mmCIF file of C-alpha atoms in Angstrom:
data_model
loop_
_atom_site.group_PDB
_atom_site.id
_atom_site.type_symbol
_atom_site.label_atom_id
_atom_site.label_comp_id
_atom_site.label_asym_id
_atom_site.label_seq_id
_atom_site.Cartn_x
_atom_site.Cartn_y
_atom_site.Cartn_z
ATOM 1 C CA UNK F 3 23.908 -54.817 -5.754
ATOM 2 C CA UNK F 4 24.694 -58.271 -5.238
ATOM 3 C CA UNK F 5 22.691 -58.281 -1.661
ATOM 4 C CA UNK F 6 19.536 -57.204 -3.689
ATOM 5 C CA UNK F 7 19.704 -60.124 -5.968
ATOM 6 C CA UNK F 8 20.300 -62.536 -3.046
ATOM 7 C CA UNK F 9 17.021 -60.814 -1.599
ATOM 8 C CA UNK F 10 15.371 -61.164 -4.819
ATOM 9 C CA UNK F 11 16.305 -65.250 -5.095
ATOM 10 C CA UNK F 12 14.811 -66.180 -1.722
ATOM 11 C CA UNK F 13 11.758 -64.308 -2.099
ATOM 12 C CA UNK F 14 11.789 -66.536 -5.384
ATOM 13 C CA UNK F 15 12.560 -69.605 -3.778
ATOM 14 C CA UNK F 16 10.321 -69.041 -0.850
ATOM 15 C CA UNK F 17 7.326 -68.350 -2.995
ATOM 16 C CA UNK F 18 7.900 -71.606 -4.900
ATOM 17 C CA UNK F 19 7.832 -73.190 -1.740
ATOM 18 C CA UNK F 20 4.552 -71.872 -0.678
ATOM 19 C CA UNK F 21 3.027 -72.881 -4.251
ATOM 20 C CA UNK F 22 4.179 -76.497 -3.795
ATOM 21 C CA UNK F 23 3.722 -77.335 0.069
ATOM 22 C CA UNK F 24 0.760 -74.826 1.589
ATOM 23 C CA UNK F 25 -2.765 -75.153 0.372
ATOM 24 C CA UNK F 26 -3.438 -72.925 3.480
ATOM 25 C CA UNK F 27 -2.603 -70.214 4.603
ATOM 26 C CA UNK F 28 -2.973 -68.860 8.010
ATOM 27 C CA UNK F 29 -3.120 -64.653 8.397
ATOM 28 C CA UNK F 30 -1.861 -64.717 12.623
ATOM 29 C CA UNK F 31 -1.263 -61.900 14.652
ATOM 30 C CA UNK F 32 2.715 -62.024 13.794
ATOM 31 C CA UNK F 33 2.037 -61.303 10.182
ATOM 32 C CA UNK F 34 -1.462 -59.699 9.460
ATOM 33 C CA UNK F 35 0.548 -56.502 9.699
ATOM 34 C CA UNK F 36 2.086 -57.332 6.900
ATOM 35 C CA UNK F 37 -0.949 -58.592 5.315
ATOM 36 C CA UNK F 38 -3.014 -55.858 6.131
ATOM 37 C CA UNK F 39 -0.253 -53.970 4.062
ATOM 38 C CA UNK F 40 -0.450 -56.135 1.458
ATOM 39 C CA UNK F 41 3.240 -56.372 1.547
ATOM 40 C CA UNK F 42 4.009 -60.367 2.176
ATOM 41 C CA UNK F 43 0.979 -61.057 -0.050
ATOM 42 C CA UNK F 44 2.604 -59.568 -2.878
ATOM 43 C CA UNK F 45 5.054 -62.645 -3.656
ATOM 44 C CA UNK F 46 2.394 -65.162 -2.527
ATOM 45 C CA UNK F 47 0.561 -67.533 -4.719
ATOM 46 C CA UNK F 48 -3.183 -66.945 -4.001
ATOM 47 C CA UNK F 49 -4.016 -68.865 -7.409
ATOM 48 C CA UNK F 50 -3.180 -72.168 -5.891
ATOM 49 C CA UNK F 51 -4.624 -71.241 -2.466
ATOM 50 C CA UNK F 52 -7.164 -73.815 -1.145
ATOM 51 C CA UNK F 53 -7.814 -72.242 2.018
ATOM 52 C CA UNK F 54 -7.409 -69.001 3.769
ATOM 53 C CA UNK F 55 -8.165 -68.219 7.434
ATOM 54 C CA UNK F 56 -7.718 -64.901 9.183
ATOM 55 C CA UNK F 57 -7.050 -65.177 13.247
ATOM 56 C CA UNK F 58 -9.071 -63.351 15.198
ATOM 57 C CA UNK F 59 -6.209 -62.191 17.154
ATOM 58 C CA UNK F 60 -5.139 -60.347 13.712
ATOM 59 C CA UNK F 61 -8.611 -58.097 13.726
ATOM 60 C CA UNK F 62 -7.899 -56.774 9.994
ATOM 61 C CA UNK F 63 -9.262 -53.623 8.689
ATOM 62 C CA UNK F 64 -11.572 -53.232 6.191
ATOM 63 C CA UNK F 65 -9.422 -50.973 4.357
ATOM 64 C CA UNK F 66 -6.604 -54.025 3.908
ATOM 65 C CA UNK F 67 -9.314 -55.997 3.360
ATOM 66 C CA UNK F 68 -10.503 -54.193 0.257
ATOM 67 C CA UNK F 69 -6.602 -53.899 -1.281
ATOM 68 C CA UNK F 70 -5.943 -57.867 -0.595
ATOM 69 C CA UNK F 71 -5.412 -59.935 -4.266
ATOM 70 C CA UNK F 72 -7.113 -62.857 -2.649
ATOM 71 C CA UNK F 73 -10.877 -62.333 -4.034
ATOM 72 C CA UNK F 74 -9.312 -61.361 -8.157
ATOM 73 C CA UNK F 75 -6.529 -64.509 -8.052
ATOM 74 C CA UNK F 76 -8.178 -66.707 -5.544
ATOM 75 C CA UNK F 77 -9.931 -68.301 -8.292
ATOM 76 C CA UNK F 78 -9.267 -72.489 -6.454
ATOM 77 C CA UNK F 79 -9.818 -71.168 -3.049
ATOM 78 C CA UNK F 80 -12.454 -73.642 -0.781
ATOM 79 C CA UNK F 81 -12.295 -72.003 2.584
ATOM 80 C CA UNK F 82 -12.420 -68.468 3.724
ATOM 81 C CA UNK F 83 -12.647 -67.649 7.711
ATOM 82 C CA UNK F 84 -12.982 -64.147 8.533
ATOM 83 C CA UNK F 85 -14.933 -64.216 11.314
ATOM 84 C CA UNK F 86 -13.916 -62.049 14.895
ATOM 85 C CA UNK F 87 -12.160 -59.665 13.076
ATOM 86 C CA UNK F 88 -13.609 -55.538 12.555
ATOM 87 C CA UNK F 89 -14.913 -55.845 9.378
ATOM 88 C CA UNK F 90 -17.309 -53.094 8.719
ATOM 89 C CA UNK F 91 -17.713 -53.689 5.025
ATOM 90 C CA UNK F 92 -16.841 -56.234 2.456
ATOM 91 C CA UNK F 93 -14.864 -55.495 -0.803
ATOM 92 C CA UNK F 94 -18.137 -55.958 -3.887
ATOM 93 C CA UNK F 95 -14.879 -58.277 -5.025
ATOM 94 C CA UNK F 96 -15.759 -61.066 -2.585
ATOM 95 C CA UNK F 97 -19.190 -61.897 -4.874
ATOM 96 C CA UNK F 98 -16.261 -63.482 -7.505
ATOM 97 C CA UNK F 99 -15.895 -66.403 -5.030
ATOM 98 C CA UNK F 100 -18.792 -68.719 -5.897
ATOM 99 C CA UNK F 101 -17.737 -72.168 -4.782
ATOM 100 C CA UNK F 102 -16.151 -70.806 -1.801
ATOM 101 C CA UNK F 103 -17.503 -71.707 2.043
ATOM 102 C CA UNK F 104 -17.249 -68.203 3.614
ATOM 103 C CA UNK F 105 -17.259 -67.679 7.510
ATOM 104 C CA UNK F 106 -17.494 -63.946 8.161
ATOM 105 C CA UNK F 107 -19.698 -64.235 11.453
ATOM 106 C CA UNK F 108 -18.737 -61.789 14.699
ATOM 107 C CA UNK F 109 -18.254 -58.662 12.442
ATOM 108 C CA UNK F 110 -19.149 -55.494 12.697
ATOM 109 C CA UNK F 111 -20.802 -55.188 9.583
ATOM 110 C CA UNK F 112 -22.684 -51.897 8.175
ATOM 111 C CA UNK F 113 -25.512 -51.836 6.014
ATOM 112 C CA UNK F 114 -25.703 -48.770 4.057
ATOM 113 C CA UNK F 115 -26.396 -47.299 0.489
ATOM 114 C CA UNK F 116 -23.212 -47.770 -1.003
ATOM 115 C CA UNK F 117 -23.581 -52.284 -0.188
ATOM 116 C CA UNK F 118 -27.138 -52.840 -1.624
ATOM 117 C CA UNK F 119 -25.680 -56.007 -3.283
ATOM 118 C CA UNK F 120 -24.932 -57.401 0.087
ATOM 119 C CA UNK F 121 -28.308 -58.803 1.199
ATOM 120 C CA UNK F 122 -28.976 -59.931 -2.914
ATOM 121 C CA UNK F 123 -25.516 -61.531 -2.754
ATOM 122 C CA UNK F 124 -26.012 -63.435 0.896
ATOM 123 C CA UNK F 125 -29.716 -64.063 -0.469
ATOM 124 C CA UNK F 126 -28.079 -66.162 -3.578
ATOM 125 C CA UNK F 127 -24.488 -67.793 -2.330
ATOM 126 C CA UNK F 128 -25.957 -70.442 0.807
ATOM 127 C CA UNK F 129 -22.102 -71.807 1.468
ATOM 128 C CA UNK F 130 -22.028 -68.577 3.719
ATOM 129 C CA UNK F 131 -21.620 -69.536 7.219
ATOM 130 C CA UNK F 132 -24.709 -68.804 9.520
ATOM 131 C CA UNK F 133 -26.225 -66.909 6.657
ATOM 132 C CA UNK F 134 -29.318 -66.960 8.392
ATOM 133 C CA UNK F 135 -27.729 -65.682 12.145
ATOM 134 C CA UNK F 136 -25.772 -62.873 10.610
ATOM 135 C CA UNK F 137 -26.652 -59.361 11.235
ATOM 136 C CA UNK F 138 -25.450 -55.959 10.101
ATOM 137 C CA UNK F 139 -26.189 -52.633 11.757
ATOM 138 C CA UNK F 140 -28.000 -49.876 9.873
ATOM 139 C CA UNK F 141 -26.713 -46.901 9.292
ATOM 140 C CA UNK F 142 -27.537 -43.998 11.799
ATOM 141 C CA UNK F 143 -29.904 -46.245 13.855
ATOM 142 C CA UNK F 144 -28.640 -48.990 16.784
ATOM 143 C CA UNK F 145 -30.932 -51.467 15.469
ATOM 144 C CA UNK F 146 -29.396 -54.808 13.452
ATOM 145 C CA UNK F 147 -31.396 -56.720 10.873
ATOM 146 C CA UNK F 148 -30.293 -59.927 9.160
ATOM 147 C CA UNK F 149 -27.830 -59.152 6.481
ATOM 148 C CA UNK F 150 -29.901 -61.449 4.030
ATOM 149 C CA UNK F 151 -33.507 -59.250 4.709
ATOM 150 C CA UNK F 152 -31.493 -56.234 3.834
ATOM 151 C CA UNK F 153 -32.750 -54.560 0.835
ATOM 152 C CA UNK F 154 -33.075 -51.199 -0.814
ATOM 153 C CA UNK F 155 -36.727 -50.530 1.154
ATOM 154 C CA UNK F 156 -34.960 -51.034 4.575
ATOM 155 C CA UNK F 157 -32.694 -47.461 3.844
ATOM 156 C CA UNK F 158 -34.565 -45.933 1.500
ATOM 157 C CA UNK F 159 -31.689 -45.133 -0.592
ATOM 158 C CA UNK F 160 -33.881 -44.415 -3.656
ATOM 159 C CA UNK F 161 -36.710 -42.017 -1.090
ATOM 160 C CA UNK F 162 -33.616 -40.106 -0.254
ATOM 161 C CA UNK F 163 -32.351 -39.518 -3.835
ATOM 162 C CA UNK F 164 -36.106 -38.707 -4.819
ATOM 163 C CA UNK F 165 -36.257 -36.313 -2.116
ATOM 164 C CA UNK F 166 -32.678 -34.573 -2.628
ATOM 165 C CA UNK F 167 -33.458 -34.279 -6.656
ATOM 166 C CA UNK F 168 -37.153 -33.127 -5.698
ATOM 167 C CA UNK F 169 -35.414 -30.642 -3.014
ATOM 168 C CA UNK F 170 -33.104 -29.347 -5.809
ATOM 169 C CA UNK F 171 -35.786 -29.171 -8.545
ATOM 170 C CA UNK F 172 -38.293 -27.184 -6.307
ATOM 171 C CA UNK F 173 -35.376 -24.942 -5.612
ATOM 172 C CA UNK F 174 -34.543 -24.342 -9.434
ATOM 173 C CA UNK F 175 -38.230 -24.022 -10.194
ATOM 174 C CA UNK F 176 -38.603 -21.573 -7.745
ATOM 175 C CA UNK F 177 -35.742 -19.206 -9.043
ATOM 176 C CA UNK F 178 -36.983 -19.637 -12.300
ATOM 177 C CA UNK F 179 -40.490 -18.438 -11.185
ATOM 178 C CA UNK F 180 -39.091 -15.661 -9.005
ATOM 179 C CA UNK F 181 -36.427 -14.864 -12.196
ATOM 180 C CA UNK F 182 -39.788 -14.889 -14.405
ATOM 181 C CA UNK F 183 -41.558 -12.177 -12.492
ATOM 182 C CA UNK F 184 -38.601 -10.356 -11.235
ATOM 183 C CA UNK F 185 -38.414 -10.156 -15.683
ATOM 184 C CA UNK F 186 -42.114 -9.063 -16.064
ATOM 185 C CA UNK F 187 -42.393 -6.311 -13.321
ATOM 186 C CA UNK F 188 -38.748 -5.064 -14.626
ATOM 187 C CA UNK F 189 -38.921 -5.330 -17.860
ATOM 188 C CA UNK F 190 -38.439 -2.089 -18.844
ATOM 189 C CA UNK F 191 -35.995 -0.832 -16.821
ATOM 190 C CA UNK F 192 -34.185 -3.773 -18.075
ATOM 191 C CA UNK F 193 -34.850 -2.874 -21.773
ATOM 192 C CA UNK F 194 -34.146 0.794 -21.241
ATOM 193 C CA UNK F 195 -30.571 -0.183 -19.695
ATOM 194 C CA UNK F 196 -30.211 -2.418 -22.870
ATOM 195 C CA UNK F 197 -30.848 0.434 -24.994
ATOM 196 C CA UNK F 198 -28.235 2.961 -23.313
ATOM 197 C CA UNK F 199 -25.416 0.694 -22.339
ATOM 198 C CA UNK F 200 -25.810 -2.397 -24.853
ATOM 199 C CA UNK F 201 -27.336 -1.557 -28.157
ATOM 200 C CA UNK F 202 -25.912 2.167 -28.260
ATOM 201 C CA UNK F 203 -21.782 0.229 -28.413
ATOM 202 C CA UNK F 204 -23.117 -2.089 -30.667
ATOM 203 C CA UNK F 205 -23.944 0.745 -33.331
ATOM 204 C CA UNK F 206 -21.748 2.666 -34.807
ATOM 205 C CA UNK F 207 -22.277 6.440 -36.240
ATOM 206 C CA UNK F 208 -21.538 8.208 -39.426
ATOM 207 C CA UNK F 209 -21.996 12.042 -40.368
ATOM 208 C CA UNK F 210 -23.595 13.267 -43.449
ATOM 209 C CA UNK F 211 -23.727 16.567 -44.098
ATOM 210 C CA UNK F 212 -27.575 17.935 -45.223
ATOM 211 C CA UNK F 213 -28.406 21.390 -46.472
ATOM 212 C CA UNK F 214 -31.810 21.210 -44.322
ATOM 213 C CA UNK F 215 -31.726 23.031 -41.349
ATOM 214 C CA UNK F 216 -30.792 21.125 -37.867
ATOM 215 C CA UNK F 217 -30.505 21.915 -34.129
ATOM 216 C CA UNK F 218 -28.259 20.779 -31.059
ATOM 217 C CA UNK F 219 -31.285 20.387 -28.775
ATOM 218 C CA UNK F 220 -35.165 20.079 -29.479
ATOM 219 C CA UNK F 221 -37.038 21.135 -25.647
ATOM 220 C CA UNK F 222 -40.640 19.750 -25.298
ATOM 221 C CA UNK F 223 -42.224 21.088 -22.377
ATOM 222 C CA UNK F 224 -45.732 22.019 -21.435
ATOM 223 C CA UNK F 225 -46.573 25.200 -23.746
ATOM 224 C CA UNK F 226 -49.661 26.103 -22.024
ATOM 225 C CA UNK F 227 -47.810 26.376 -18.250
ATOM 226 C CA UNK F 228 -46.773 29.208 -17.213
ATOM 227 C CA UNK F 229 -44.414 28.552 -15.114
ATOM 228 C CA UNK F 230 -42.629 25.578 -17.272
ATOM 229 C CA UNK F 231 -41.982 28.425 -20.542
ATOM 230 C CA UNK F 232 -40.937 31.032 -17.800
ATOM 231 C CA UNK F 233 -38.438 28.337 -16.163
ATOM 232 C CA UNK F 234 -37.217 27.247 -19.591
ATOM 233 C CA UNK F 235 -36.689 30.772 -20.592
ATOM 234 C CA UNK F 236 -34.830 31.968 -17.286
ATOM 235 C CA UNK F 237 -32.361 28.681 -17.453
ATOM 236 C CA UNK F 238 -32.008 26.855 -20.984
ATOM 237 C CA UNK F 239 -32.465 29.838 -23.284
ATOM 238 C CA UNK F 240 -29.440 31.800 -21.491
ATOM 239 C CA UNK F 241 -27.544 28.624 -20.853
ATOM 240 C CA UNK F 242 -28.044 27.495 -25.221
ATOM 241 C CA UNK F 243 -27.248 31.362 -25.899
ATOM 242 C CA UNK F 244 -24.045 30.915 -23.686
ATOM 243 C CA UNK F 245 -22.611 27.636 -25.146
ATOM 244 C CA UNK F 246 -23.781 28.624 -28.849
ATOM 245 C CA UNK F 247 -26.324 26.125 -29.037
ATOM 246 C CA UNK F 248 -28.792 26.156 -31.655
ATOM 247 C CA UNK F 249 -32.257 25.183 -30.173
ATOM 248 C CA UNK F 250 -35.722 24.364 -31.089
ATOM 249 C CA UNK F 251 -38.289 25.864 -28.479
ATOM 250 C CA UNK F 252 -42.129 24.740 -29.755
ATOM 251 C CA UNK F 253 -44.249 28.008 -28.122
ATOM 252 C CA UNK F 254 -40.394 30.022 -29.587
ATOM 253 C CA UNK F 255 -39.716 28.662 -33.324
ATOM 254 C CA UNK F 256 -42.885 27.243 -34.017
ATOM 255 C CA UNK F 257 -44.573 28.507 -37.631
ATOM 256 C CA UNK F 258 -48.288 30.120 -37.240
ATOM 257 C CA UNK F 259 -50.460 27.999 -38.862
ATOM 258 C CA UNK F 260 -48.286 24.545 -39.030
ATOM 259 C CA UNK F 261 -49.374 21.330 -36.999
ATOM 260 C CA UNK F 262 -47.375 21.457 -33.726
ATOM 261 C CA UNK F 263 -46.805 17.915 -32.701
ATOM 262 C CA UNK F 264 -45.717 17.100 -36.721
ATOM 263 C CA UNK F 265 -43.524 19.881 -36.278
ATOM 264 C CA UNK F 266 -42.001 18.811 -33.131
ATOM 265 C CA UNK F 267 -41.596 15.321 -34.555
ATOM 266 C CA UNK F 268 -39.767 16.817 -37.219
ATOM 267 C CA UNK F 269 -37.388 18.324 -35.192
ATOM 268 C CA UNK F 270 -36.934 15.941 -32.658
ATOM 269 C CA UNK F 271 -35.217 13.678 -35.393
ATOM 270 C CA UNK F 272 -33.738 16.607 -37.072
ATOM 271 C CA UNK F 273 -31.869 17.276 -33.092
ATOM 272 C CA UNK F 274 -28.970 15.183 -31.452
ATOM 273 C CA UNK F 275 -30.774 16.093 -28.179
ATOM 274 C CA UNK F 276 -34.300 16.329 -26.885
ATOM 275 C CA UNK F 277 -34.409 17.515 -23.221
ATOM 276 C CA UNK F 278 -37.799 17.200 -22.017
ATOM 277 C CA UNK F 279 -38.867 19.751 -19.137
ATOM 278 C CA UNK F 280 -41.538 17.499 -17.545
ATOM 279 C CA UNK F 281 -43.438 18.373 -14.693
ATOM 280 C CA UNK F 282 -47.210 17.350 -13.294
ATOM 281 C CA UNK F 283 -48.743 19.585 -15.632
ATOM 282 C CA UNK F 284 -46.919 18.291 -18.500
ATOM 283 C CA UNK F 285 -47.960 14.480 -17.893
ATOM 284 C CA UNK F 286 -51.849 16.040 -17.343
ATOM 285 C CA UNK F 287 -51.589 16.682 -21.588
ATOM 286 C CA UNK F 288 -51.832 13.381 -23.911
ATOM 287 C CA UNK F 289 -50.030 15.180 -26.531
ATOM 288 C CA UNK F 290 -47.083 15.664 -24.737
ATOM 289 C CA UNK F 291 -47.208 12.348 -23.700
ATOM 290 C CA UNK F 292 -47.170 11.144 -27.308
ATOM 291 C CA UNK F 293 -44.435 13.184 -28.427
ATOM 292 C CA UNK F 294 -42.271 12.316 -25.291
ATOM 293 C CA UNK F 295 -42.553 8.397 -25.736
ATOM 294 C CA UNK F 296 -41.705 9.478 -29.905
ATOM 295 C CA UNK F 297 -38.252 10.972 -28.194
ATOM 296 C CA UNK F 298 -37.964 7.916 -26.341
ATOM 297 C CA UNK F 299 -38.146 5.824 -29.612
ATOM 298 C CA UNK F 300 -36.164 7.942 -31.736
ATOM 299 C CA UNK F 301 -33.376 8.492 -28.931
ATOM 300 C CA UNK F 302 -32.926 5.531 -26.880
ATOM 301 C CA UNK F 303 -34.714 2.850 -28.512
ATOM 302 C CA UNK F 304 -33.119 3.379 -32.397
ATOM 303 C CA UNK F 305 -29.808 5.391 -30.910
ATOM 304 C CA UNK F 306 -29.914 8.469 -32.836
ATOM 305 C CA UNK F 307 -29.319 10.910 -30.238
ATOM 306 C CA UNK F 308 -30.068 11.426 -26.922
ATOM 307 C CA UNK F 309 -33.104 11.798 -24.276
ATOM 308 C CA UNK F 310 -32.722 13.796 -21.345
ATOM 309 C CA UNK F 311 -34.617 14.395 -18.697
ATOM 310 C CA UNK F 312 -35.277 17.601 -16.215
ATOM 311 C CA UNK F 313 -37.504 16.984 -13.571
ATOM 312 C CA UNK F 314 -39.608 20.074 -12.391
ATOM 313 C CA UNK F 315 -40.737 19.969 -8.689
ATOM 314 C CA UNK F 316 -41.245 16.592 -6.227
ATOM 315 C CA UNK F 317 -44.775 15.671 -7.009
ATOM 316 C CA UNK F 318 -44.033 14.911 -10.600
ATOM 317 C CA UNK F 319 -44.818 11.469 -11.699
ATOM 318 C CA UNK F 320 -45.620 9.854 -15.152
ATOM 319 C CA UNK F 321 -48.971 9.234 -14.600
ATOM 320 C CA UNK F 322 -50.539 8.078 -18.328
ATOM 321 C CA UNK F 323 -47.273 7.448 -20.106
ATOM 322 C CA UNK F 324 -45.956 3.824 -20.782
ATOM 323 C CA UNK F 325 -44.079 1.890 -19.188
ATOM 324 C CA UNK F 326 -40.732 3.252 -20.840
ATOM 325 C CA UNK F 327 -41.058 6.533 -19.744
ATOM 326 C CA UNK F 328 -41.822 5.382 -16.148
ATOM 327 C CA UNK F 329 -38.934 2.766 -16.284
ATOM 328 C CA UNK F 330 -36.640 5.612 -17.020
ATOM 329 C CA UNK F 331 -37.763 7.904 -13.405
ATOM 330 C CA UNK F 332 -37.418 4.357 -11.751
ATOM 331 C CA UNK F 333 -34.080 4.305 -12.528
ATOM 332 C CA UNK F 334 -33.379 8.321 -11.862
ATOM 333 C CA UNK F 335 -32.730 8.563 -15.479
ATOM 334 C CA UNK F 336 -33.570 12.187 -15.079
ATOM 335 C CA UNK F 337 -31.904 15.749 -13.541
ATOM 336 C CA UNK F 338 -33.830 17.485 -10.618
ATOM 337 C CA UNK F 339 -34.145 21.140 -11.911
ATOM 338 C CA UNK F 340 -33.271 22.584 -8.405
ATOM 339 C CA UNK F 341 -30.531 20.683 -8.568
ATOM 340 C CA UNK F 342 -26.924 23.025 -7.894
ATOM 341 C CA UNK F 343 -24.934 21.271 -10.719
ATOM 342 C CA UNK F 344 -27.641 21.421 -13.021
ATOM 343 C CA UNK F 345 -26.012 23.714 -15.785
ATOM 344 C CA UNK F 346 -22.943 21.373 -15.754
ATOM 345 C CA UNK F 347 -24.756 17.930 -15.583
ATOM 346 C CA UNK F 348 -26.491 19.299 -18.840
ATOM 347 C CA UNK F 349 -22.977 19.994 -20.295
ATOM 348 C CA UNK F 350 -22.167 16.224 -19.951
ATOM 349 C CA UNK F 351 -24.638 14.560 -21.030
ATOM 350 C CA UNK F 352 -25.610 17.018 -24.259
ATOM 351 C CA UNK F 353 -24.573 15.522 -27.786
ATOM 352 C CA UNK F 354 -23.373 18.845 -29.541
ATOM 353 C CA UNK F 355 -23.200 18.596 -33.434
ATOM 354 C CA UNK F 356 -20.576 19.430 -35.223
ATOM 355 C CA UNK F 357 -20.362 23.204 -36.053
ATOM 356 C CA UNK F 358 -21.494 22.773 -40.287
ATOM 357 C CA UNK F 359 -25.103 21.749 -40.701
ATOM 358 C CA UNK F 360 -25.111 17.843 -40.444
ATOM 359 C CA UNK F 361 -27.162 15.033 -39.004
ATOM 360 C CA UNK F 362 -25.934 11.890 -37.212
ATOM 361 C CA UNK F 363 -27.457 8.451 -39.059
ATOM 362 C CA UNK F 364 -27.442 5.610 -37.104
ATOM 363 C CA UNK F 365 -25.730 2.336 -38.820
ATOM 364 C CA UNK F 366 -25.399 -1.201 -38.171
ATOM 365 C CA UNK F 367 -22.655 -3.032 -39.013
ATOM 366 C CA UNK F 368 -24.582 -4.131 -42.372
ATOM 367 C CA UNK F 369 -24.637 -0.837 -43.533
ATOM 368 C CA UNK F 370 -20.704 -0.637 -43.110
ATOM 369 C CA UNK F 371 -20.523 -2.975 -45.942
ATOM 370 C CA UNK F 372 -22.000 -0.288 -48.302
ATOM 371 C CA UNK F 373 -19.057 2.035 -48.140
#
């Protein structure tokens, strides 16, 4: 204890000392280790300091150039002598010196972006020594120019940050144009995945029970094919008999002398299902067209119920329907009818209705508020 306030009173005393009898100071090669450290400037009183010169022999960094109190305290100082030493930069500090005569010739000064002020500042202070003489190097090229021509058009700090920001804006515009029409062409598909994964959680579903008369499953197919009303009869009729399934068949149920596609309207909404048997023929008919995009409305789009798909033979494509209907085979929405697992691919994805006679309403969370 007692040694550290011995240390403590001649670091004191010495530092009084330098106040009263040095208005120079000399940074040699025995103690610009220290200075470079900034660890004997730290009881040293730069305030008073008239003059400051840094032996060549010393060759300070830039870095302990930067951390030295000399340009924030050296407010009296007259002389500063840098010059030999490997100065690549200069603290922006240094500009605080005004009245001071500077020497920082034989450096190894950089010009860059990050010391614009440099040329404005030797440009403006003429108690620089050889202010004229002194060069800098620019950076990324061997050739020097005078430290005082040195400007912003000799880097082209501003062409480079014009050309970065007009590189990163012409990126960003492109995405956005490429996000744009990647939008447009996939609208739908990205509508129709709204509509089965979004909207559909976002709903919720009440039960009412209604004395009219309702079915599991409404079929629209192609009444005037042949072979779609003898596939439909050979699978689905067996397979709705089998699981109890009350179904609406048009060419089957349909009344004599009622208006079939009102009819099938009618029952579409009055079904939790409607499994369309689709094949070329089928898209060849505008009517069935119509009342297929209805069961896409009804369905998908307003969530009461569900839309399936079974896909009759390779060649069948949605020529004439919009661009719901084809968004849907884009995206495979649909069951191949040779397919081996058909029967139980139907089983999962059929909404069955309860076994009373009863219709599922769709309700937002507005209508909740009602009960």
């Amino acid at each position: 204890m007692g040694g550290k306030i011995l240390t403590s009173i001649l670091l004191l005393v010495l530092g009084v000392m330098v106040k009263q009898d040095y208005g120079s100071f000399v940074v040699s090669k025995e103690n610009c280790r220290c200075y470079d450290k900034c660890e004997s400037c730290c009881y040293f009183d730069f305030e008073s300091l008239k003059q400051l010169i840094v032996d060549e022999a010393c060759s300070i960094s830039s870095s302990g150039l930067i951390k030295s109190p000399i340009f924030n305290k050296g407010s009296r100082l007259e002389y500063l002598n840098m010059s030999n030493n490997n100065l690549e930069c200069l603290p922006k500090s240094i500009q605080k010196l005004r009245s001071t005569n500077i020497d920082i010739s034989n450096n190894s000064l950089v010009c860059n972006c990050s010391n614009l002020w440099l040329g404005e500042w030797f440009r403006s202070k003429p108690n620089i020594k050889y202010r004229s003489l002194l060069t800098c190097s620019v950076s990324g090229n061997q050739d020097k120019i005078k430290i005082q021509d040195f400007q912003k058009g000799e880097h082209d700090c501003e062409v480079i940050n014009s050309t970065l920001i007009s590189i990163v804006l012409g990126i960003f515009g492109i995405l956005l144009i490429v996000s744009i029409i990647c939008f447009i062409y996939f609208r739908y598909e990205l509508l129709t995945l709204y509509y089965i994964y979004i909207k559909s959680r976002l709903r919720r579903t009440r039960t009412i029970k209604n004395e009219s008369e309702t079915y599991d499953i409404c079929v629209l197919l192609n009444e005037t094919n042949d072979s779609d009303r003898l596939w439909v009869r050979n699978h689905l009729i067996r397979y709705f008999e089998e699981n109890t399934m009350k179904s609406y068949i048009p060419y089957r149920d349909g009344v004599i002398g009622e208006v079939t596609s009102d009819a099938i309207i009618t029952n579409m909404n009055n079904s939790s299902t409607v499994l369309a048997v689709v094949s070329s023929s089928f898209f060849a008919n505008p009517l069935n067209i119509f009342n297929l995009e209805a069961a896409y409305h009804q369905k998908i789009r307003n969530g009461n119920g569900k839309l399936i798909l079974i896909k009759l033979g390779q060649d069948c494509l949605p020529y004439g329907s919009n661009g719901y209907i084809r968004a849907m085979f884009r995206l495979k929405r649909f069951i191949h009818a040779d397919n081996q697992k058909l029967m139980s691919k139907l089983t999962s994805q059929i909404q069955l209705q309860p076994k009373y006679k009863s219709r599922t309403v769709s309700v937002t969370s507005e209508d909740i508020l009602w009960f």
